[in-house]
Amino acid sequence: MDAATTSRLLPLMKLYGYDRSCLNHNSSMLCPRTRHAMPICCHSLDGQQSLDIFSRKGFVSSFDSNDKKNSIHGGLSLHVPVQRRNPVGKMFCSVGVCPYPGNAIESPSHTSEEKIGVLLLNLGGPETLHDVQPFLFNLFADPDIIRLPRLFQFLQQPLAQLISVLRAPKSKEGYASIGGGSPLRKITDEQASALKMALEAKDVPANVYVAMRYWHPFTEEAVKQIKRDKVTRLVVLPLYPQYSISTTGSSIRVLQSIFREDAYLSRLPVSIIQSWYQREGYIQSMADLIEEELQMFSKPQEAMIFFSAHGVPVSYVEDAGDPYKAQMEECIHLIMQELKARGINNNHTLAYQSRVGPVQWLKPYTDEVLVELGQKGVKSLLAVPVSFVSEHIETLEEIDMEYKHLALESGIANWGRVPALNCTSSFITDLANAVIEALPSATAMSTSNTSEDDDHDPFGYAIKLFFGSILAFVLLLSPKMILAFRNHIF
Ligand SMILES: C=CC1=C(C)c2cc3[nH]c(cc4nc(cc5[nH]c(cc1n2)c(C)c5CCC(=O)O)C(CCC(=O)O)=C4C)c(C)c3C=C
Ligand SMILES: [Fe+2]
């Protein structure tokens, strides 16, 4: 590569974490993260210079340099295809990075006044016991959490009110036992600060925002701040390693609806990282924690590694095509593969926890498997929370208290639990890398804002309301529902 091309490309490379010291010799470059040599290929097409950098696994990124505009295009940092079809044929950007869904329009030229924003998506949690019922209302009012048939959707809010009131006493007990509120906001804020610092250390200054789905700071609050700061390029990073309709899907749906309504936001280049459970940095960080925690047992090789993931109703996977279960299984496979490579060959199992309501959830259920393992004579067990990266009520109360108690009662003598990743530095560094890799693929959303026809058809709506009410009565009075309420299943 000649000196002129190098100097033209350097500012672009710098933005993505590469600097002059990364240039090894004419045809290869050092990865700023691993310091492995990566072949580079420089070519010229229609007068435009372009630089492709290859990792050991294949194509990493591509930078184009144009004398006049100095713009970047393409540059997908992917080792896998962007779009993958799930088994029922719905499109999910299930692995890696994808530009904002919808009718993409060309992203504006990249300039030196670029203001990068990173938006962390999370669930949110009640900060006081007083917040519990309204938090539960927000959760159950989400059509991605209680998926009603279209005809019944007008019942969403009254149903959310009913279930949140019924569920609140049990939830309050749980939150009271972990100090009177969820630690989620504090931990997510700490992760945001750590990520900002990790990005700065890689020469990619960025503002990091937090958007919670069901409690403060709500998505709207974060988006307001993004607008105030005049961010010019945004990476959306859900703090869920695996994609589920009920978590990442729900948060992105809200984000999309806010962005569609706003002229500035709908033109903002955005890149959404849909899931990242397969990233090497995440897998290694999880393996590090497991390896470390196994050492706490007197006979580490005898401990069963027990992955406990938050469940979702079976219908999400089987009817709606949620890739959550498949991604979870692949994630466990990758963690176990990494442990095997380190000479750790413990038995392992995966079960699902935290089911709510009178429907079938993903099986096997954590509580049932713990009892079975105790009966089978398993004496040492290491619980690994795997669907979430911060401590929260389901690690601190459900696993550390309820499941531990159940396991000991069932004959498991030695109990351990892997901590959540929280601000583990190797994990935060990997998130920073994920953000940097996602930057070039940011694409603006179209400004089109088409509402569903039904919303403008009062006659159709009245008919649905009438028949919906009759069906709702039948449903609410069905023996299954009555039983659920009586047994305090919610
Ligand atoms: C990957 C993680 C999660 C999935 C999938 C998920 C699905 C899901 N959750 C509920 C119902 C509840 N979840 C609650 C709390 C909660 N859920 C997650 C994560 C996932 N949920 C977290 C991290 C938290 C805890 C937040 C905190 O405050 O610490 C609650 C409230 C707590 C309780 O009462 O148990 C409910 C209810 C459903 C119905 C669902 C899928 C459809
Ligand atoms: Fe949940």
Coordinates of C-alpha atoms and ligand atoms in Angstrom, one line a residue:
M1 CA 0.0 0.0 0.0
D2 CA 1.5 3.4 -0.9
A3 CA 2.0 6.2 1.6
A4 CA -0.7 8.4 0.1
T5 CA -3.3 5.7 0.4
T6 CA -2.2 4.9 4.0
S7 CA -2.5 8.5 5.1
R8 CA -6.0 8.8 3.4
L9 CA -7.2 5.7 5.1
L10 CA -5.7 6.3 8.6
P11 CA -8.4 8.7 9.9
L12 CA -11.0 6.1 8.9
M13 CA -9.1 3.2 10.4
K14 CA -8.6 5.2 13.6
L15 CA -12.3 5.6 14.1
Y16 CA -12.7 1.9 14.1
G17 CA -9.9 1.2 16.6
Y18 CA -7.0 0.8 14.3
D19 CA -4.0 3.2 14.3
R20 CA -0.7 3.6 12.5
S21 CA 0.9 1.2 15.0
C22 CA -1.5 -1.5 13.7
L23 CA 0.2 -1.3 10.3
N24 CA 2.6 -4.2 10.2
H25 CA 4.0 -4.3 6.8
N26 CA 2.7 -3.8 3.3
S27 CA 0.1 -6.5 3.3
S28 CA -0.9 -7.1 6.8
M29 CA -2.1 -5.2 9.9
L30 CA -2.1 -6.0 13.6
C31 CA -5.5 -6.4 15.2
P32 CA -5.6 -3.8 18.0
R33 CA -7.3 -6.3 20.2
T34 CA -5.5 -9.6 19.8
R35 CA -2.3 -8.3 18.1
H36 CA -2.7 -11.0 15.5
A37 CA -1.5 -10.2 12.0
M38 CA -4.5 -9.7 9.7
P39 CA -4.0 -9.7 5.9
I40 CA -5.1 -6.5 4.3
C41 CA -6.1 -6.0 0.7
C42 CA -6.0 -2.6 -0.9
H43 CA -7.7 -2.0 -4.2
S44 CA -9.0 0.7 -6.4
L45 CA -12.3 0.7 -8.2
D46 CA -13.7 3.6 -10.3
G47 CA -11.2 5.9 -8.8
Q48 CA -12.1 5.0 -5.2
Q49 CA -9.6 3.4 -2.9
S50 CA -10.8 0.7 -0.7
L51 CA -9.2 -1.4 2.1
D52 CA -10.4 -4.8 3.3
I53 CA -9.0 -6.2 6.5
F54 CA -9.3 -9.9 7.1
S55 CA -9.3 -11.8 10.4
R56 CA -8.3 -15.4 10.8
K57 CA -11.9 -16.3 10.5
G58 CA -12.5 -14.4 7.3
F59 CA -13.7 -10.9 6.3
V60 CA -13.6 -8.3 9.0
S61 CA -14.1 -4.9 7.7
S62 CA -13.8 -2.8 4.6
F63 CA -13.0 0.9 4.5
D64 CA -13.5 3.0 1.4
S65 CA -11.8 6.3 0.8
N66 CA -13.1 8.9 -1.5
D67 CA -10.9 12.0 -2.1
K68 CA -13.8 14.4 -2.0
K69 CA -16.2 12.9 0.5
N70 CA -13.9 10.8 2.6
S71 CA -16.9 8.6 3.2
I72 CA -17.2 5.1 4.5
H73 CA -19.7 2.5 3.2
G74 CA -20.2 -1.1 3.8
G75 CA -17.7 -2.3 6.4
L76 CA -19.9 -5.0 7.9
S77 CA -17.8 -6.5 10.7
L78 CA -19.4 -9.9 10.4
H79 CA -18.2 -13.5 10.5
V80 CA -21.6 -14.8 9.8
P81 CA -24.5 -13.8 7.5
V82 CA -26.4 -10.7 8.7
Q83 CA -29.9 -12.1 8.1
R84 CA -30.8 -15.6 9.0
R85 CA -34.2 -17.3 8.6
N86 CA -35.6 -18.9 11.7
P87 CA -37.3 -22.2 11.4
V88 CA -40.8 -20.8 10.8
G89 CA -39.5 -18.5 8.1
K90 CA -39.7 -15.2 9.9
M91 CA -36.7 -12.9 9.4
F92 CA -34.6 -12.4 12.5
C93 CA -31.3 -10.7 12.4
S94 CA -30.3 -13.4 14.9
V95 CA -26.6 -13.3 14.9
G96 CA -24.3 -10.3 14.9
V97 CA -24.9 -6.9 13.6
C98 CA -27.6 -5.6 11.4
P99 CA -28.6 -2.1 10.2
Y100 CA -31.9 -0.7 11.4
P101 CA -34.7 -2.7 10.0
G102 CA -37.2 -1.1 7.7
N103 CA -36.6 0.7 4.4
A104 CA -33.0 1.7 4.8
I105 CA -31.9 4.8 3.1
E106 CA -28.2 5.7 2.5
S107 CA -26.4 6.9 5.6
P108 CA -24.9 10.3 5.4
S109 CA -21.3 10.8 4.7
H110 CA -19.0 10.3 7.6
T111 CA -17.4 13.5 8.8
S112 CA -14.9 14.5 11.4
E113 CA -17.8 15.9 13.6
E114 CA -19.2 12.5 14.1
K115 CA -20.8 12.1 17.5
I116 CA -21.1 8.4 18.3
G117 CA -23.8 7.2 20.7
V118 CA -24.3 3.8 22.2
L119 CA -27.7 2.9 23.5
L120 CA -27.8 0.1 26.1
L121 CA -31.2 -1.7 26.2
N122 CA -32.3 -3.4 29.4
L123 CA -35.4 -4.5 31.3
G124 CA -35.4 -2.1 34.2
G125 CA -36.5 -2.9 37.7
P126 CA -38.4 -1.3 40.6
E127 CA -36.2 0.8 42.8
T128 CA -38.5 0.7 45.8
L129 CA -41.2 -1.6 47.0
H130 CA -43.7 1.2 46.0
D131 CA -42.6 0.9 42.4
V132 CA -43.3 -2.9 42.2
Q133 CA -46.9 -2.8 41.1
P134 CA -46.6 0.0 38.5
F135 CA -43.4 -1.8 37.2
L136 CA -45.3 -5.0 36.9
F137 CA -48.1 -3.2 35.1
N138 CA -45.7 -1.8 32.5
L139 CA -44.3 -5.4 32.0
F140 CA -47.7 -7.1 31.6
A141 CA -49.0 -4.3 29.4
D142 CA -46.3 -5.1 26.9
P143 CA -47.9 -7.1 24.0
D144 CA -44.5 -8.9 23.6
I145 CA -44.9 -10.2 27.2
I146 CA -48.6 -11.1 27.2
R147 CA -49.2 -12.0 23.5
L148 CA -53.0 -11.7 23.1
P149 CA -54.7 -12.5 19.8
R150 CA -55.4 -9.3 17.8
L151 CA -59.1 -9.6 18.6
F152 CA -58.3 -9.4 22.4
Q153 CA -55.6 -6.7 22.3
F154 CA -58.0 -4.1 23.7
L155 CA -57.9 -6.1 26.9
Q156 CA -54.1 -5.7 27.3
Q157 CA -54.3 -2.8 29.8
P158 CA -57.1 -4.1 32.0
L159 CA -55.5 -7.5 32.1
A160 CA -52.1 -6.0 33.0
Q161 CA -53.8 -4.1 35.8
L162 CA -55.4 -7.2 37.1
I163 CA -52.3 -9.4 36.9
S164 CA -49.9 -6.8 38.3
V165 CA -52.2 -6.3 41.4
L166 CA -52.4 -10.1 41.8
R167 CA -48.6 -10.6 41.3
A168 CA -47.4 -7.6 43.3
P169 CA -47.4 -9.2 46.9
K170 CA -45.2 -12.1 45.7
S171 CA -42.9 -9.8 43.8
K172 CA -42.7 -7.4 46.7
E173 CA -41.6 -10.2 49.0
G174 CA -38.8 -11.1 46.5
Y175 CA -37.6 -7.5 46.2
A176 CA -37.8 -6.9 50.0
S177 CA -35.5 -9.9 50.5
I178 CA -32.8 -8.4 48.2
G179 CA -32.8 -5.0 50.0
G180 CA -36.1 -3.4 48.9
G181 CA -35.5 -2.9 45.2
S182 CA -33.8 -4.0 42.0
P183 CA -30.0 -3.4 41.6
L184 CA -30.5 -3.3 37.8
R185 CA -30.3 0.5 37.3
K186 CA -27.2 0.9 39.3
I187 CA -25.4 -2.0 37.6
T188 CA -26.5 -0.9 34.1
D189 CA -25.2 2.6 34.8
E190 CA -21.9 1.2 35.9
Q191 CA -21.7 -0.9 32.8
A192 CA -22.5 2.2 30.7
S193 CA -19.6 4.1 32.3
A194 CA -17.2 1.2 32.0
L195 CA -18.1 0.8 28.3
K196 CA -17.6 4.5 27.7
M197 CA -14.1 4.2 29.2
A198 CA -13.3 1.1 27.2
L199 CA -14.3 2.9 24.0
E200 CA -12.2 5.9 24.8
A201 CA -9.3 3.6 25.5
K202 CA -9.7 2.4 21.9
D203 CA -9.8 5.9 20.5
V204 CA -13.5 5.8 19.9
P205 CA -15.1 8.5 22.0
A206 CA -18.8 7.9 22.5
N207 CA -21.7 8.8 24.7
V208 CA -23.4 5.7 26.3
Y209 CA -27.1 5.9 27.1
V210 CA -29.3 3.5 29.1
A211 CA -32.9 2.7 27.9
M212 CA -35.0 0.5 30.2
R213 CA -38.1 -1.2 28.9
Y214 CA -40.3 -1.2 32.1
W215 CA -38.8 1.4 34.5
H216 CA -36.7 4.5 34.7
P217 CA -34.8 5.6 32.7
F218 CA -37.4 4.7 30.0
T219 CA -36.5 4.5 26.3
E220 CA -38.2 7.9 25.7
E221 CA -35.9 9.6 28.3
A222 CA -32.7 8.1 26.7
V223 CA -33.8 9.0 23.2
K224 CA -34.5 12.6 24.3
Q225 CA -30.9 12.8 25.6
I226 CA -29.6 11.4 22.3
K227 CA -31.4 14.1 20.4
R228 CA -30.2 16.8 22.8
D229 CA -26.6 15.6 22.3
K230 CA -27.0 15.7 18.6
V231 CA -25.6 12.2 18.1
T232 CA -24.8 11.4 14.5
R233 CA -24.3 7.6 14.6
L234 CA -25.9 5.2 17.0
V235 CA -25.2 1.6 18.0
V236 CA -28.0 -0.2 19.8
L237 CA -26.7 -2.8 22.2
P238 CA -29.2 -4.9 24.2
L239 CA -27.8 -6.3 27.4
Y240 CA -29.3 -9.7 26.6
P241 CA -26.8 -12.0 25.0
Q242 CA -29.5 -14.1 23.3
Y243 CA -32.4 -12.6 21.3
S244 CA -36.0 -13.1 22.5
I245 CA -39.1 -11.5 21.3
S246 CA -39.9 -10.8 24.9
T247 CA -36.7 -8.9 25.6
T248 CA -34.6 -7.5 22.8
G249 CA -37.5 -7.8 20.4
S250 CA -39.8 -5.8 22.6
S251 CA -37.2 -3.0 23.3
I252 CA -36.4 -2.7 19.6
R253 CA -40.1 -2.5 18.7
V254 CA -40.5 0.5 21.1
L255 CA -37.4 2.1 19.8
Q256 CA -38.6 1.7 16.2
S257 CA -41.9 3.3 16.9
I258 CA -40.2 6.3 18.6
F259 CA -37.8 6.7 15.7
R260 CA -40.5 6.5 13.1
E261 CA -42.3 9.5 14.6
D262 CA -39.3 11.8 14.5
A263 CA -37.6 13.4 11.5
Y264 CA -34.1 13.6 13.0
L265 CA -34.2 10.1 14.5
S266 CA -35.6 8.4 11.4
R267 CA -32.5 9.7 9.4
L268 CA -30.0 8.9 12.1
P269 CA -27.6 6.0 11.0
V270 CA -28.3 3.2 13.5
S271 CA -26.8 -0.3 13.9
I272 CA -28.5 -2.8 16.1
I273 CA -26.6 -5.6 17.6
Q274 CA -29.4 -8.2 17.9
S275 CA -27.5 -10.8 19.9
W276 CA -24.0 -11.5 20.8
Y277 CA -24.0 -14.8 22.8
Q278 CA -21.6 -16.2 20.2
R279 CA -18.8 -13.6 20.6
E280 CA -15.5 -15.0 21.6
G281 CA -15.0 -12.4 24.3
Y282 CA -18.3 -13.2 26.0
I283 CA -17.8 -16.9 25.8
Q284 CA -14.3 -16.6 27.3
S285 CA -15.5 -14.3 30.1
M286 CA -18.2 -16.7 31.0
A287 CA -15.7 -19.6 31.0
D288 CA -13.3 -17.6 33.2
L289 CA -16.0 -17.1 35.8
I290 CA -17.0 -20.7 35.7
E291 CA -13.4 -21.9 35.9
E292 CA -12.8 -19.6 38.9
E293 CA -15.9 -20.6 40.7
L294 CA -15.3 -24.4 40.2
Q295 CA -12.1 -23.9 42.3
M296 CA -14.2 -23.2 45.3
F297 CA -15.3 -26.9 45.5
S298 CA -13.1 -29.4 47.3
K299 CA -13.4 -31.7 44.2
P300 CA -13.9 -29.2 41.3
Q301 CA -14.1 -32.0 38.6
E302 CA -17.1 -33.6 40.4
A303 CA -19.4 -30.5 40.3
M304 CA -22.3 -30.4 37.9
I305 CA -22.3 -27.2 35.9
F306 CA -26.0 -26.2 36.0
F307 CA -26.9 -23.5 33.5
S308 CA -30.2 -21.8 34.5
A309 CA -31.7 -19.5 31.9
H310 CA -34.8 -17.3 32.2
G311 CA -37.7 -19.2 30.5
V312 CA -40.2 -18.0 27.9
P313 CA -43.5 -19.6 27.1
V314 CA -43.2 -22.5 24.7
S315 CA -45.6 -20.8 22.2
Y316 CA -42.9 -18.1 21.7
V317 CA -40.5 -20.6 20.2
E318 CA -43.0 -23.0 18.5
D319 CA -45.6 -20.5 17.2
A320 CA -43.9 -17.2 17.0
G321 CA -40.4 -18.5 15.9
D322 CA -38.5 -17.0 18.8
P323 CA -34.8 -18.0 18.3
Y324 CA -34.2 -17.7 22.1
K325 CA -34.1 -21.5 22.8
A326 CA -31.8 -22.3 19.8
Q327 CA -29.5 -19.5 20.7
M328 CA -29.4 -20.5 24.4
E329 CA -28.5 -24.1 23.4
E330 CA -25.8 -22.9 21.1
C331 CA -24.4 -20.5 23.7
I332 CA -24.1 -23.4 26.3
H333 CA -22.4 -25.5 23.6
L334 CA -19.9 -22.8 23.0
I335 CA -19.1 -22.2 26.7
M336 CA -18.7 -26.0 27.2
Q337 CA -16.4 -26.2 24.2
E338 CA -14.3 -23.4 25.6
L339 CA -14.1 -25.1 29.0
K340 CA -13.2 -28.4 27.3
A341 CA -10.4 -26.6 25.5
R342 CA -9.1 -25.6 29.0
G343 CA -9.2 -29.2 30.2
I344 CA -12.4 -28.8 32.1
N345 CA -14.7 -31.8 31.4
N346 CA -17.4 -31.5 34.1
N347 CA -21.0 -32.7 33.4
H348 CA -23.4 -30.0 32.6
T349 CA -27.1 -29.4 32.1
L350 CA -29.5 -26.5 31.0
A351 CA -32.8 -25.7 32.7
Y352 CA -35.2 -22.8 32.6
Q353 CA -36.4 -20.7 35.5
S354 CA -38.9 -17.9 36.5
R355 CA -42.0 -19.1 34.8
V356 CA -45.1 -16.9 35.3
G357 CA -48.8 -17.7 34.6
P358 CA -50.8 -20.7 33.6
V359 CA -49.1 -21.6 30.3
Q360 CA -46.4 -24.1 29.3
W361 CA -42.9 -22.6 29.5
L362 CA -39.6 -24.0 28.1
K363 CA -38.6 -27.2 29.8
P364 CA -37.0 -28.6 31.8
Y365 CA -37.8 -26.4 34.7
T366 CA -35.0 -25.5 37.0
D367 CA -36.8 -26.4 40.3
E368 CA -37.8 -29.9 38.9
V369 CA -34.3 -30.7 37.6
L370 CA -32.7 -29.7 40.9
V371 CA -34.9 -32.2 42.8
E372 CA -34.1 -34.9 40.2
L373 CA -30.4 -34.3 40.4
G374 CA -30.5 -34.5 44.2
Q375 CA -32.4 -37.8 43.9
K376 CA -29.9 -39.1 41.4
G377 CA -27.1 -38.5 43.9
V378 CA -25.4 -35.4 42.5
K379 CA -23.6 -33.9 45.5
S380 CA -21.9 -30.8 44.1
L381 CA -23.6 -28.2 41.8
L382 CA -22.5 -24.9 40.3
A383 CA -25.4 -22.7 39.2
V384 CA -24.6 -20.5 36.2
P385 CA -27.2 -17.7 35.3
V386 CA -26.9 -17.4 31.6
S387 CA -29.6 -15.2 30.1
F388 CA -28.6 -12.0 31.7
V389 CA -25.4 -10.1 32.5
S390 CA -26.2 -8.3 35.7
E391 CA -27.2 -9.4 39.2
H392 CA -31.0 -9.1 39.5
I393 CA -33.9 -10.5 41.5
E394 CA -33.7 -13.8 39.7
T395 CA -30.1 -14.4 40.6
L396 CA -30.1 -12.8 44.1
E397 CA -33.4 -14.2 45.3
E398 CA -34.6 -17.0 43.1
I399 CA -31.2 -18.8 42.6
D400 CA -29.3 -17.8 45.7
M401 CA -32.3 -18.3 48.1
E402 CA -35.1 -20.4 46.6
Y403 CA -33.1 -22.8 44.4
K404 CA -30.2 -23.1 46.9
H405 CA -32.6 -24.1 49.6
L406 CA -34.4 -26.6 47.3
A407 CA -31.1 -28.1 46.2
L408 CA -29.8 -28.6 49.7
E409 CA -33.1 -30.1 50.7
S410 CA -32.9 -32.5 47.8
G411 CA -29.6 -33.9 48.9
I412 CA -27.1 -31.7 47.0
A413 CA -24.5 -31.0 49.7
N414 CA -22.2 -28.5 48.0
W415 CA -23.7 -25.5 46.3
G416 CA -22.0 -22.7 44.3
R417 CA -23.1 -19.9 42.0
V418 CA -21.3 -18.1 39.3
P419 CA -21.6 -14.3 39.7
A420 CA -23.2 -12.2 36.8
L421 CA -20.6 -10.6 34.5
N422 CA -21.6 -7.1 35.7
C423 CA -18.5 -5.0 34.9
T424 CA -15.9 -7.8 34.4
S425 CA -13.3 -6.0 32.3
S426 CA -12.8 -8.7 29.6
F427 CA -16.6 -8.6 29.1
I428 CA -16.8 -4.8 28.9
T429 CA -13.8 -4.8 26.5
D430 CA -15.7 -7.3 24.3
L431 CA -18.8 -5.1 24.3
A432 CA -16.6 -2.2 23.2
N433 CA -15.3 -4.3 20.3
A434 CA -18.8 -5.3 19.4
V435 CA -19.8 -1.6 19.2
I436 CA -16.7 -0.7 17.1
E437 CA -17.5 -3.6 14.7
A438 CA -21.1 -2.4 14.4
L439 CA -20.3 1.2 13.6
P440 CA -19.7 1.0 9.9
S441 CA -23.0 -0.8 9.2
A442 CA -25.2 2.0 10.7
T443 CA -28.0 2.8 8.3
A444 CA -30.8 5.3 8.6
M445 CA -34.4 4.4 8.9
S446 CA -36.9 5.5 6.3
T447 CA -39.3 8.3 7.2
S448 CA -42.4 6.3 6.2
N449 CA -44.9 6.0 9.0
T450 CA -47.7 3.9 7.9
S451 CA -50.3 3.0 10.6
E452 CA -52.3 -0.1 10.5
D453 CA -55.6 0.2 8.6
D454 CA -57.7 -1.0 11.5
D455 CA -56.7 1.9 13.7
H456 CA -58.5 4.2 11.3
D457 CA -61.6 2.0 10.8
P458 CA -64.1 2.8 13.7
F459 CA -66.6 0.3 12.3
G460 CA -64.1 -2.6 12.2
Y461 CA -62.9 -1.6 15.7
A462 CA -66.5 -1.6 17.1
I463 CA -67.2 -5.1 15.7
K464 CA -63.9 -6.4 17.2
L465 CA -64.7 -4.8 20.5
F466 CA -68.1 -6.4 20.6
F467 CA -67.0 -9.9 19.8
G468 CA -63.8 -9.5 21.7
S469 CA -65.7 -8.7 24.9
I470 CA -67.8 -11.8 24.6
L471 CA -64.7 -14.0 24.0
A472 CA -62.9 -12.3 26.9
F473 CA -65.7 -13.1 29.2
V474 CA -65.6 -16.8 28.1
L475 CA -61.8 -16.8 28.5
L476 CA -61.7 -15.2 31.9
L477 CA -64.4 -17.5 33.2
S478 CA -62.7 -20.6 31.9
P479 CA -61.8 -23.2 34.5
K480 CA -58.1 -22.9 33.7
M481 CA -58.1 -19.1 34.4
I482 CA -60.2 -19.4 37.6
L483 CA -57.7 -22.1 38.8
A484 CA -54.8 -19.9 38.0
F485 CA -56.2 -17.0 40.0
R486 CA -57.1 -19.3 42.9
N487 CA -53.7 -20.8 43.1
H488 CA -52.0 -17.4 42.9
I489 CA -50.1 -18.6 39.8
F490 CA -49.6 -15.0 38.8
Ligands
LIG1 C1 -33.5 -13.0 29.1 C2 -34.0 -12.6 30.1 C3 -35.5 -12.5 30.3 C4 -36.5 -13.1 29.6 C5 -36.5 -14.0 28.4 C6 -37.8 -12.7 30.2 C7 -39.0 -13.1 29.9 C8 -40.2 -12.9 30.6 N1 -40.2 -12.4 31.9 C9 -41.5 -12.4 32.4 C10 -42.0 -11.9 33.6 C11 -41.3 -11.3 34.6 N2 -39.9 -11.0 34.5 C12 -39.6 -10.3 35.7 C13 -38.4 -9.8 36.0 C14 -37.2 -10.0 35.2 N3 -37.1 -10.6 34.0 C15 -35.9 -10.5 33.5 C16 -35.3 -11.1 32.3 C17 -36.1 -11.8 31.4 N4 -37.4 -11.9 31.3 C18 -35.1 -9.8 34.5 C19 -33.6 -9.5 34.4 C20 -36.0 -9.5 35.5 C21 -35.6 -8.8 36.8 C22 -35.5 -7.4 36.9 C23 -35.2 -7.0 38.3 O1 -35.9 -6.2 38.9 O2 -34.2 -7.4 38.9 C24 -40.7 -10.1 36.5 C25 -40.8 -9.4 37.8 C26 -40.1 -10.1 38.9 C27 -41.1 -11.1 39.4 O3 -42.2 -10.8 39.9 O4 -40.7 -12.3 39.3 C28 -41.8 -10.8 35.9 C29 -43.2 -10.9 36.3 C30 -42.3 -12.9 31.3 C31 -43.8 -13.2 31.4 C32 -41.4 -13.2 30.2 C33 -41.7 -13.8 28.9 C34 -42.8 -13.8 28.3
FE2 FE -38.6 -11.8 33.1

